[in-house]
CSV table of C-alpha atoms and ligand atoms in Angstrom, one decimal:
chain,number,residue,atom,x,y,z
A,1,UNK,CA,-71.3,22.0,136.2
A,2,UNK,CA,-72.5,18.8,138.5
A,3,UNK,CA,-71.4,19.7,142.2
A,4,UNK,CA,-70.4,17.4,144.6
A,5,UNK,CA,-73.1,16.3,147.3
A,6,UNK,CA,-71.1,18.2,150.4
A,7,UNK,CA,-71.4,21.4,148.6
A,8,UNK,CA,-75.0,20.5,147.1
A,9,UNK,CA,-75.6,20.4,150.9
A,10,UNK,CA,-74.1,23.7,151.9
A,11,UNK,CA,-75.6,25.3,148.8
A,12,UNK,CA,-79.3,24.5,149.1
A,13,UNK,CA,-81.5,27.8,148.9
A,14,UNK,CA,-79.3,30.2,149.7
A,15,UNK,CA,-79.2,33.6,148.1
A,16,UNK,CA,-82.6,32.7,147.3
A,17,UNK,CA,-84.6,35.6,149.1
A,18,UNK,CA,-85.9,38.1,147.0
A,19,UNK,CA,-87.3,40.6,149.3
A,20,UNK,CA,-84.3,41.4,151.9
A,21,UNK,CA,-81.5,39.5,150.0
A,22,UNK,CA,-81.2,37.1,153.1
A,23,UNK,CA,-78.2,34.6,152.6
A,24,UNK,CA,-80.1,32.3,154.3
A,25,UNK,CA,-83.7,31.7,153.1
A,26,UNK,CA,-85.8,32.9,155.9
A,27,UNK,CA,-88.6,30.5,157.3
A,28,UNK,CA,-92.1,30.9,156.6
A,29,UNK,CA,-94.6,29.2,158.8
A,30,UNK,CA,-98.0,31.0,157.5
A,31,UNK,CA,-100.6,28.0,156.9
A,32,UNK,CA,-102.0,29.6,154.3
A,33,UNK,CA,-101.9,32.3,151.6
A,34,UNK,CA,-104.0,34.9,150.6
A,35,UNK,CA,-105.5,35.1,147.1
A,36,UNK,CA,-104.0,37.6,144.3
A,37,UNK,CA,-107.8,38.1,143.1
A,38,UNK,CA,-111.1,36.1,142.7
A,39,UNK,CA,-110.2,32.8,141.6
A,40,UNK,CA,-106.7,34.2,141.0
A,41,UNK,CA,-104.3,31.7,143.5
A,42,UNK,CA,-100.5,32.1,143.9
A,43,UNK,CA,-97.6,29.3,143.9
A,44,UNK,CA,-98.9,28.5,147.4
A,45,UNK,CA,-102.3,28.5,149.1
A,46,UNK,CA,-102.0,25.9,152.0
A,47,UNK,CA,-99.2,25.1,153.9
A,48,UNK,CA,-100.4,20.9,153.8
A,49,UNK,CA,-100.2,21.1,149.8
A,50,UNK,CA,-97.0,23.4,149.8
A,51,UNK,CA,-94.6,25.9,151.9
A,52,UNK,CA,-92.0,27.9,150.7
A,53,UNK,CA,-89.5,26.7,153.0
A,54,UNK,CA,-90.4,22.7,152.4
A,55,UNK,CA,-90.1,23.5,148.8
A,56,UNK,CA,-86.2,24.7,149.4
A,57,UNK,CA,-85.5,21.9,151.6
A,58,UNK,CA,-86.9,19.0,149.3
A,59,UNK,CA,-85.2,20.7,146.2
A,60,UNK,CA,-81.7,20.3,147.8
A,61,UNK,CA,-83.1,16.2,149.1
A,62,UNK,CA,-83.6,15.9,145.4
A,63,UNK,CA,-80.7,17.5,144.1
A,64,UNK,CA,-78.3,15.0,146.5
A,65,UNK,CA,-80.0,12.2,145.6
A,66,UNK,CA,-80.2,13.2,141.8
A,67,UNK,CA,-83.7,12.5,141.6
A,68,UNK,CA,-86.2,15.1,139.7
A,69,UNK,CA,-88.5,15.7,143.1
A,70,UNK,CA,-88.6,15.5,146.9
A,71,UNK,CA,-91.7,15.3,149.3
A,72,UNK,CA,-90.9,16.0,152.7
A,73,UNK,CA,-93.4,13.8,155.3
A,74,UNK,CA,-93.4,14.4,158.9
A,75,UNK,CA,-91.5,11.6,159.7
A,76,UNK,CA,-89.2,8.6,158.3
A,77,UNK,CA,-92.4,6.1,158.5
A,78,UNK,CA,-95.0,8.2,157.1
A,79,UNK,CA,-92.8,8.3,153.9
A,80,UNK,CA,-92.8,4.7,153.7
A,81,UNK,CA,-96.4,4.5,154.3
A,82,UNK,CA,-96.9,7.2,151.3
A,83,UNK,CA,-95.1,5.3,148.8
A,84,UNK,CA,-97.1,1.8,150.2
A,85,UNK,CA,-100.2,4.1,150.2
A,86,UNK,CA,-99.4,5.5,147.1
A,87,UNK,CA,-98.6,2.5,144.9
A,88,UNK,CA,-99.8,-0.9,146.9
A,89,UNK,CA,-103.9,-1.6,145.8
A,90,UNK,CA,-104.9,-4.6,148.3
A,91,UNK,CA,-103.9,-7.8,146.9
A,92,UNK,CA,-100.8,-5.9,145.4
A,93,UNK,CA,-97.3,-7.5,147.0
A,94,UNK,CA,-94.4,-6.0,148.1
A,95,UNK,CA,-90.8,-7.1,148.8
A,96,UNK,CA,-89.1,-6.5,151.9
A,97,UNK,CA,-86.0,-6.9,153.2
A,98,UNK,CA,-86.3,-9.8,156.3
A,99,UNK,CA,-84.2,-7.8,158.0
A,100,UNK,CA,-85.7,-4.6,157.9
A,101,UNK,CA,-86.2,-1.4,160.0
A,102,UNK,CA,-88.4,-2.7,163.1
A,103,UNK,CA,-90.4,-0.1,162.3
A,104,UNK,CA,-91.2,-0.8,158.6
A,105,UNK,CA,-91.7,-4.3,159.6
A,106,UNK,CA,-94.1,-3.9,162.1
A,107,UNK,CA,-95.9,-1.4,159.7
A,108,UNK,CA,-95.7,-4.0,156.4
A,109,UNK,CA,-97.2,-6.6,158.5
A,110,UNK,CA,-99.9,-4.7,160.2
A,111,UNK,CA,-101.4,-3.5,156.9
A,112,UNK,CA,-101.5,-6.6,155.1
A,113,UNK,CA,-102.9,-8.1,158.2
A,114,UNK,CA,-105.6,-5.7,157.9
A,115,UNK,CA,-105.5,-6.5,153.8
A,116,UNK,CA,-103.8,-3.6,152.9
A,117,UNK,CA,-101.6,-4.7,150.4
A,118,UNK,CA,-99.7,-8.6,150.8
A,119,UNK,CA,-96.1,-8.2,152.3
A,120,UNK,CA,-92.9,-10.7,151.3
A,121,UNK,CA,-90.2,-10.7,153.9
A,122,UNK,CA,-87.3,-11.9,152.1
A,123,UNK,CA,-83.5,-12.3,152.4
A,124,UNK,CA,-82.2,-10.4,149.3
A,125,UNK,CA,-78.7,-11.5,149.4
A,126,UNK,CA,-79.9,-15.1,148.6
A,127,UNK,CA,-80.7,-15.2,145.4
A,128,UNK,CA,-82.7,-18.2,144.7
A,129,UNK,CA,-84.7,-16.8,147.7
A,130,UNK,CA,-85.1,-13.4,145.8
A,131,UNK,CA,-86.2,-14.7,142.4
A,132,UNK,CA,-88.7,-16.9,144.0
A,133,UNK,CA,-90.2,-13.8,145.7
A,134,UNK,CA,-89.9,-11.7,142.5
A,135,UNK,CA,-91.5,-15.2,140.7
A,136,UNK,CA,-95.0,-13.3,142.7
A,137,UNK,CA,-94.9,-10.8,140.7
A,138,UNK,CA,-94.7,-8.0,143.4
A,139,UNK,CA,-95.8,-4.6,142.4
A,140,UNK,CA,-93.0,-2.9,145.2
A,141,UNK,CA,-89.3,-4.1,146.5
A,142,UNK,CA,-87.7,-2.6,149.2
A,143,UNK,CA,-84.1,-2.1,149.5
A,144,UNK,CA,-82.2,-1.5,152.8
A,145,UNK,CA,-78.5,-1.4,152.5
A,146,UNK,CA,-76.6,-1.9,155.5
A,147,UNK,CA,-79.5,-3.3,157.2
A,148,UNK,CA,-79.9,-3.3,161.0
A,149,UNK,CA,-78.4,-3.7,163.2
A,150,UNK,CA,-76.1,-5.9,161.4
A,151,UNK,CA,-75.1,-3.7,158.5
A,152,UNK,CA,-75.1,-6.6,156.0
A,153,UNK,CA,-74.9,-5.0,152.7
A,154,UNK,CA,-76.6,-6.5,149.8
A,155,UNK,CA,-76.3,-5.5,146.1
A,156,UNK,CA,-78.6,-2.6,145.0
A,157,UNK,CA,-78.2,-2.6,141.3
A,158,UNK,CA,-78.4,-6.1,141.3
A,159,UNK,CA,-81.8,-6.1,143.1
A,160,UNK,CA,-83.3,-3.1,141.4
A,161,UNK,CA,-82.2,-4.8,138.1
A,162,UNK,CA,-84.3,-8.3,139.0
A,163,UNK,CA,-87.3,-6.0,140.2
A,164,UNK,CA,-87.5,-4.5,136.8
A,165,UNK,CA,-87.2,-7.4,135.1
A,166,UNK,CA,-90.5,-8.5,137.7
A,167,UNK,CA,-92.4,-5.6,136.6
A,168,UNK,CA,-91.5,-4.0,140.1
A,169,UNK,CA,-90.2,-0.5,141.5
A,170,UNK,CA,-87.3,-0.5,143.0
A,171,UNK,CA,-87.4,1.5,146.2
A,172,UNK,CA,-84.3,2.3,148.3
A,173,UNK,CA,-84.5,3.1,152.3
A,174,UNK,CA,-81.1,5.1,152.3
A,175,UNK,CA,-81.0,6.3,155.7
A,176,UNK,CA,-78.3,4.4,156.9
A,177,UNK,CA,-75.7,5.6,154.6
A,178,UNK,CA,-77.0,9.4,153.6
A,179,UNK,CA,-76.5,10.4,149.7
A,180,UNK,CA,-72.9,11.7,150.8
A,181,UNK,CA,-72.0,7.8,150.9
A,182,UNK,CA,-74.6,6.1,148.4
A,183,UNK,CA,-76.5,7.4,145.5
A,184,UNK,CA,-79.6,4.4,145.0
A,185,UNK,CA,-80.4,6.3,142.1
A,186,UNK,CA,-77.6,6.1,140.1
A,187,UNK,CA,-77.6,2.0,141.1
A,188,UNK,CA,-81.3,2.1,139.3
A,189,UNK,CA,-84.0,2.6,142.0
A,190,UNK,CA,-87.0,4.8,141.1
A,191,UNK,CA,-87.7,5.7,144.5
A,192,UNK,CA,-85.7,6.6,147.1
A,193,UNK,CA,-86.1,7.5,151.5
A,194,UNK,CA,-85.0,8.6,154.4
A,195,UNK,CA,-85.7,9.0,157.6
A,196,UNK,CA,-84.3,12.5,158.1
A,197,UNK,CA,-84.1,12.3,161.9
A,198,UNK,CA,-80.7,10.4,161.0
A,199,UNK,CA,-77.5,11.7,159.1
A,200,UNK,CA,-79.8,14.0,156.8
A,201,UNK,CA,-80.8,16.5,159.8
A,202,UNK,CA,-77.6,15.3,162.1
A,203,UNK,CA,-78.4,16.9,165.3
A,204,UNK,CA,-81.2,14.5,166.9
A,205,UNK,CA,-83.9,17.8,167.7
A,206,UNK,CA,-86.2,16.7,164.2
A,207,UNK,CA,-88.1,13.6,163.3
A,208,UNK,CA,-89.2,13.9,159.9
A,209,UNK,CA,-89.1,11.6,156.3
A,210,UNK,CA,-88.7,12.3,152.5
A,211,UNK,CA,-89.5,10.3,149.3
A,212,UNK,CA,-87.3,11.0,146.3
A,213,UNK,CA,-88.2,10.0,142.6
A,214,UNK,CA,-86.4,9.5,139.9
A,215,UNK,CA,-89.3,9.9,137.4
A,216,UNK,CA,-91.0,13.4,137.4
A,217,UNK,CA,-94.7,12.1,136.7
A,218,UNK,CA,-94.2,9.6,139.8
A,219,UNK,CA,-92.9,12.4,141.8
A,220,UNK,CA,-96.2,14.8,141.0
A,221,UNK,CA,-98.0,11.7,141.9
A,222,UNK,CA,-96.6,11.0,145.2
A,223,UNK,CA,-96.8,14.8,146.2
A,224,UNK,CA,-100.8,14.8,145.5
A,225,UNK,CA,-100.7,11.7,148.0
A,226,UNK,CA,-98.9,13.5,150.5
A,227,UNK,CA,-101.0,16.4,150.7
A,228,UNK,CA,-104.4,14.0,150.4
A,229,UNK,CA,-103.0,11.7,153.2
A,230,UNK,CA,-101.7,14.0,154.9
A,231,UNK,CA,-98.6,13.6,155.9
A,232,UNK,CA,-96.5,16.4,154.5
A,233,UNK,CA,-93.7,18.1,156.8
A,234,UNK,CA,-93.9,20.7,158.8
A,235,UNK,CA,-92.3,24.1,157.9
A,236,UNK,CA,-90.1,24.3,161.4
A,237,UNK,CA,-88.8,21.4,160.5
A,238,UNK,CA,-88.0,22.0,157.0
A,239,UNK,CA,-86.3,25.2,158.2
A,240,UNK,CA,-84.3,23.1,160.9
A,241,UNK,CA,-83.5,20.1,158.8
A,242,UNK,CA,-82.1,22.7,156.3
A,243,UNK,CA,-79.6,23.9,159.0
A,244,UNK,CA,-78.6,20.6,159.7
A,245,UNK,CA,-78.1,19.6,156.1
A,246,UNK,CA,-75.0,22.5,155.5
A,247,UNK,CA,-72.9,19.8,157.2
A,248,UNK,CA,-73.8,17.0,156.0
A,249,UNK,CA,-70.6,16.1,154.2
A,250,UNK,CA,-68.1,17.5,157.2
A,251,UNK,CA,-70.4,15.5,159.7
A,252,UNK,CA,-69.9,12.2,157.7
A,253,UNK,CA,-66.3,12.1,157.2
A,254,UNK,CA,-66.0,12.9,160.8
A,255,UNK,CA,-67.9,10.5,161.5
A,256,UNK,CA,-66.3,7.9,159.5
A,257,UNK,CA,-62.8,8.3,160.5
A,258,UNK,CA,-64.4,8.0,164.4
A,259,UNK,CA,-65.6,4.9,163.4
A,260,UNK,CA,-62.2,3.8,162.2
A,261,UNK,CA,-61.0,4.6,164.9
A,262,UNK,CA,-63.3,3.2,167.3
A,263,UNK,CA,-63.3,0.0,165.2
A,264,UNK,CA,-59.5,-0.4,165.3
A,265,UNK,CA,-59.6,-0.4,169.4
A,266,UNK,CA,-62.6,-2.6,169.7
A,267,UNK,CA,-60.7,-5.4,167.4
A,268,UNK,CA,-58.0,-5.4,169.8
A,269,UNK,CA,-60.4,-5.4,172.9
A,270,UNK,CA,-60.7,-8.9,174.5
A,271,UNK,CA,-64.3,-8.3,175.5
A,272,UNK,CA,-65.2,-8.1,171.9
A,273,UNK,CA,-66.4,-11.2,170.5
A,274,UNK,CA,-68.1,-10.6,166.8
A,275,UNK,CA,-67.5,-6.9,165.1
A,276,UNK,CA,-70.2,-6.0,162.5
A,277,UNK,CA,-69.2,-3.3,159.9
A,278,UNK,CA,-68.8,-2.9,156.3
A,279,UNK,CA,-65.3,-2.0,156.4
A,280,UNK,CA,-64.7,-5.7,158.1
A,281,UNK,CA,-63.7,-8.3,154.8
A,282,UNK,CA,-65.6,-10.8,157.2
A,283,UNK,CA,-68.8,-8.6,157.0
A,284,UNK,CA,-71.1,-9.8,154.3
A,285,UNK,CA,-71.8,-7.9,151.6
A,286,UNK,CA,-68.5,-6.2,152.4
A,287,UNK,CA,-66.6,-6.5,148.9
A,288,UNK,CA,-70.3,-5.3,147.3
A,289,UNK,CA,-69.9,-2.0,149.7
A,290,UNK,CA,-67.0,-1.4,148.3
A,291,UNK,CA,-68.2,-1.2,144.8
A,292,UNK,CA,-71.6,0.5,145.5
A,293,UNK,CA,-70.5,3.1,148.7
A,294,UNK,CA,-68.2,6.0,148.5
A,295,UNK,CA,-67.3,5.3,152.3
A,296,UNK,CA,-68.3,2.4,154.9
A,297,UNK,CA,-70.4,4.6,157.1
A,298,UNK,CA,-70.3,5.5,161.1
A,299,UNK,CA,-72.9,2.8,162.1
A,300,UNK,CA,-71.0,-0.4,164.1
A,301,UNK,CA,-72.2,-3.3,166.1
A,302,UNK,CA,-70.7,-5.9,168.1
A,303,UNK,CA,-71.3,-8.8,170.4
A,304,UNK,CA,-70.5,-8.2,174.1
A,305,UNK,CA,-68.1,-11.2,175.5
A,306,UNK,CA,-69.8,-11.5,179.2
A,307,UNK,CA,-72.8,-11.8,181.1
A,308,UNK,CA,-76.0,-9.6,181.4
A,309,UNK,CA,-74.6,-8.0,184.5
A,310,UNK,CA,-71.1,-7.4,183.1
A,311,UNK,CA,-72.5,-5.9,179.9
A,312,UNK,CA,-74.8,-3.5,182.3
A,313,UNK,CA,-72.2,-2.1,184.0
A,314,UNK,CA,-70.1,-1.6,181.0
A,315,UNK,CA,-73.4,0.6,180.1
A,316,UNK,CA,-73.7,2.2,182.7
A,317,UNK,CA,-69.8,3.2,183.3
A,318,UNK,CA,-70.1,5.1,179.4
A,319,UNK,CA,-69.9,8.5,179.9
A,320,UNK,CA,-69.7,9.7,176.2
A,321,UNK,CA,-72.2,6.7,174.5
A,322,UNK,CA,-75.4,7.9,175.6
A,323,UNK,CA,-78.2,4.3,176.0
A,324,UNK,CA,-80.7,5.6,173.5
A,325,UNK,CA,-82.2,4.4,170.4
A,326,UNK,CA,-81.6,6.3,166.9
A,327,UNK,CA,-78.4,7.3,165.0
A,328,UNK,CA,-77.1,9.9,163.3
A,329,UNK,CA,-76.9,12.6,165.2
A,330,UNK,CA,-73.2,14.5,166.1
A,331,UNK,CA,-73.3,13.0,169.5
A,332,UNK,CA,-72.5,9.3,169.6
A,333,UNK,CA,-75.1,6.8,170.8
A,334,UNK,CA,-75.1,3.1,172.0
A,335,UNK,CA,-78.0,0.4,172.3
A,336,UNK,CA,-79.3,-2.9,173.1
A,337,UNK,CA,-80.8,-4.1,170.2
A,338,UNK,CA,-83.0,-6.9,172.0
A,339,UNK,CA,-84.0,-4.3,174.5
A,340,UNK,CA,-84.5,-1.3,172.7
A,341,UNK,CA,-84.6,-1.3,168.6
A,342,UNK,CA,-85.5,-4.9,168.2
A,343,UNK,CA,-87.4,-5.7,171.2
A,344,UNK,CA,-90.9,-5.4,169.5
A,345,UNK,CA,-89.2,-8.9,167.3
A,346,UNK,CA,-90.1,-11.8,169.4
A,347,UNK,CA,-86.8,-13.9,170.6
A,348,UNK,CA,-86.9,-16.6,167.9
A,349,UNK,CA,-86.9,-14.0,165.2
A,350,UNK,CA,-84.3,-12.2,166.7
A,351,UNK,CA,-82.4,-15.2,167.5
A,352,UNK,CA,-83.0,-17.0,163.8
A,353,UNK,CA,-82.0,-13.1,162.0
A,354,UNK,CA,-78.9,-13.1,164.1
A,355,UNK,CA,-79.4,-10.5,166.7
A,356,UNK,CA,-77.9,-12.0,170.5
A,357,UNK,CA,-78.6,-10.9,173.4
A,358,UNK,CA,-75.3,-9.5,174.1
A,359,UNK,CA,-75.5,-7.5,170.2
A,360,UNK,CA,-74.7,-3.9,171.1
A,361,UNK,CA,-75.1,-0.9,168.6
A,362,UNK,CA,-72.9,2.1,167.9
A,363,UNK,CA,-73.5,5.3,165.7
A,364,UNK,CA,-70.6,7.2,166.0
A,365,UNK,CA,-70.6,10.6,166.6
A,366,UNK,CA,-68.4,13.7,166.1
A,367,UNK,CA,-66.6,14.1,169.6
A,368,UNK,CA,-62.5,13.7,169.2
A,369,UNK,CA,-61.5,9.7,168.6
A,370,UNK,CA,-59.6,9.7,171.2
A,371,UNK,CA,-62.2,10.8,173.8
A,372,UNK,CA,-64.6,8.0,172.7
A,373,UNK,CA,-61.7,5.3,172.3
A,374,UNK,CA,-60.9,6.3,176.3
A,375,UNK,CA,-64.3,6.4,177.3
A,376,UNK,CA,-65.0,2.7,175.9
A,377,UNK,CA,-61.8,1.4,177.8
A,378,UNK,CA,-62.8,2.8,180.9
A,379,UNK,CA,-66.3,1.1,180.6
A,380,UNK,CA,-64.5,-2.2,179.6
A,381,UNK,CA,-62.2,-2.2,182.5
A,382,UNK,CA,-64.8,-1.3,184.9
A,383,UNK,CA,-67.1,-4.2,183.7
A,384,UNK,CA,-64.0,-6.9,183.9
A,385,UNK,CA,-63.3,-5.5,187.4
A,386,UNK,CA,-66.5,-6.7,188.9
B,1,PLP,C1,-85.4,5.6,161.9
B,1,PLP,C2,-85.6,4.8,160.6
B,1,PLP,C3,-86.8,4.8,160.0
B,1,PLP,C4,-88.0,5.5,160.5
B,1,PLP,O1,-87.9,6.9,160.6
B,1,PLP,P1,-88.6,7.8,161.7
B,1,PLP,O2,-88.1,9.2,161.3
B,1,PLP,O3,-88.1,7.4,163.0
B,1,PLP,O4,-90.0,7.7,161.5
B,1,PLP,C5,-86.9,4.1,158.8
B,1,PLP,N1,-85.8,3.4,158.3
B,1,PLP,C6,-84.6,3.4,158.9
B,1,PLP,C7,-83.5,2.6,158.3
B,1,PLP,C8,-84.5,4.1,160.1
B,1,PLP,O5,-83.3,4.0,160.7
């Protein structure tokens, strides 16, 4: 029987120690693994090339993304530079998204700097812009959908569709959403990635990354790279990220209904000038999120109506928005996006992709609604009393 993801989530590995019967499968964090005989090796011989407790976390990634295998990297980014490493020769081009991750943008442009690989930076919901990129024949696109800090949502099967048709992968950076809310897989990518530190792990106290495939023979491939590169997670973390992944499903829909919530007061709050979400009909891409999400996720952001100093104090008077970069985690978190997540863009490029001064960003956590939904009016009304 096909499971839903939440209990996919719960289920992962359990029941599957052989030695005590542990409900839980117990960690292991040897490095490596002693021989049966001469020349006689078991399933595992060095913790870089394979871990029993990695193996049961990246079989339940896989599972919830339906794809045949999961590596597990140490972190969000070395997972994107596997699958570059992996599958872009120099002179090969790849597709991105021109509003991308800041840190996958600063990473596709420093390695084709260096000659690397070539890098397109392309705005995939135009699509005379798209089919002249995919015109270049481009051996890799990458997918991000909703894209920060905006959360414009483009059309996944759409572009994996026109990257095939190219001769191109299709690879989807799904850590926005989470596989509880959107399944790239099932829309036609070959590849899909996360980084974990977000929804997958939930509690902000990991950083690490996973690469997904849909084809078994690419999956072997990109686990040989792994362990060659180097970049393959750590067993604490597997063990950790596995703890965090039970609640996956619960901590979503919590999470969801918050935002909701939290969007319903801010559209009625007078200091709020533009709201960015994919539940807003005014939010592009929003009628395509409908189709391709099972839910509009907890990610917002909006435009602050006042000056520097009045958005500072509104800041600085949150008590349950902690200023911090990342998302994702069960706490909620706010941030600047030109001081903090986008400041390594220079102004022009933030200004030209959208991104104000004034652009704030939520990721809403799993506190009570109405705790947040106070905390932000107090913060409001302490910034408009100045
Ligand atoms: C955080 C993030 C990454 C990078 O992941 P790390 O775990 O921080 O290395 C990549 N893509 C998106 C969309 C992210 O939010």
């Amino acid at each position: 029987m096909k499971r839903k993801q939440a209990t996919i989530a719960v289920r992962g590995g359990l029941n599957s120690d052989e030695q005590y019967g542990c409900v839980v499968p117990p960690i292991h964090l040897s490095s490596t693994y002693n021989f049966i005989d001469f020349n006689q090796p078991r399933a595992h011989d060095y913790s870089r090339r394979g871990n029993p407790t990695r193996d049961v976390v990246q079989s339940a990634l896989a599972e919830l993304e339906g794809g045949s295998s999961a590596v597990l990297t140490s972190s969000g980014m070395s997972a994107i530079h596997l699958v570059c490493t992996a599958l872009l020769a120099s002179g090969d081009l790849l597709i991105a998204p021109h509003d991308c991750y800041g840190g996958s943008y600063r990473l596709f442009d420093s390695q084709a700097r260096r000659g690397a690989y070539r890098v397109l930076f392309v705005d995939q919901g135009d699509e005379q812009a798209l089919a002249a990129a995919l015109a270049q024949k481009p051996k890799l696109v990458l997918i991000e959908s909703p894209s920060n800090p905006l959360l414009r949502v483009v059309d996944i099967a759409k572009v994996c569709q026109a990257a095939h048709q190219a001769g191109a992968l299709a690879v989807v950076d799904n850590t926005f959403l989470s596989p509880i809310l959107q399944q790239p897989i099932a829309l036609g990518a070959d590849i899909v990635l996360h980084s974990c530190t977000k929804y997958l792990n939930g509690h902000s106290d990991v950083v690490a990354g996973v690469v997904i495939c849909k084809d078994e023979a690419l999956g072997v491939d990109l686990a040989w790279w792994a362990n060659n590169i180097g970049v393959t997670g750590a067993a604490f973390d597997s063990y950790l990220l596995l703890r965090g992944l039970r609640t996956l499903g619960p901590r979503m829909k919590q999470q969801q209904q918050n935002a909701q919530a939290v969007i319903a007061y801010l559209q009625q709050q007078s200091q709020v000038k533009t709201l960015y979400h994919p539940s807003l009909p005014e939010n592009l891409g929003h009628e395509i999120a409908r189709k391709q999400q099972s839910g509009f996720g907890a990610m917002l952001s909006f435009e602050f109506d006042g000056d520097e100093q009045a958005m500072r104090q509104f800041l600085a008077a949150l008590e349950l928005f902690t200023l911090a970069e990342s998302l994702g985690g069960v706490e909620s978190l706010i941030s600047h996006a030109a001081t903090m997540t986008h400041a390594g863009m220079a102004a022009e490029a933030r200004k030209a992709a959208g991104i104000s001064d004034r652009l704030l960003r939520i990721s809403v956590g799993i506190e009570d609604s109405e705790d947040l939904i106070a905390d932000l009016e107090q913060a409001f009304q302490a910034s408009a009393k100045r």
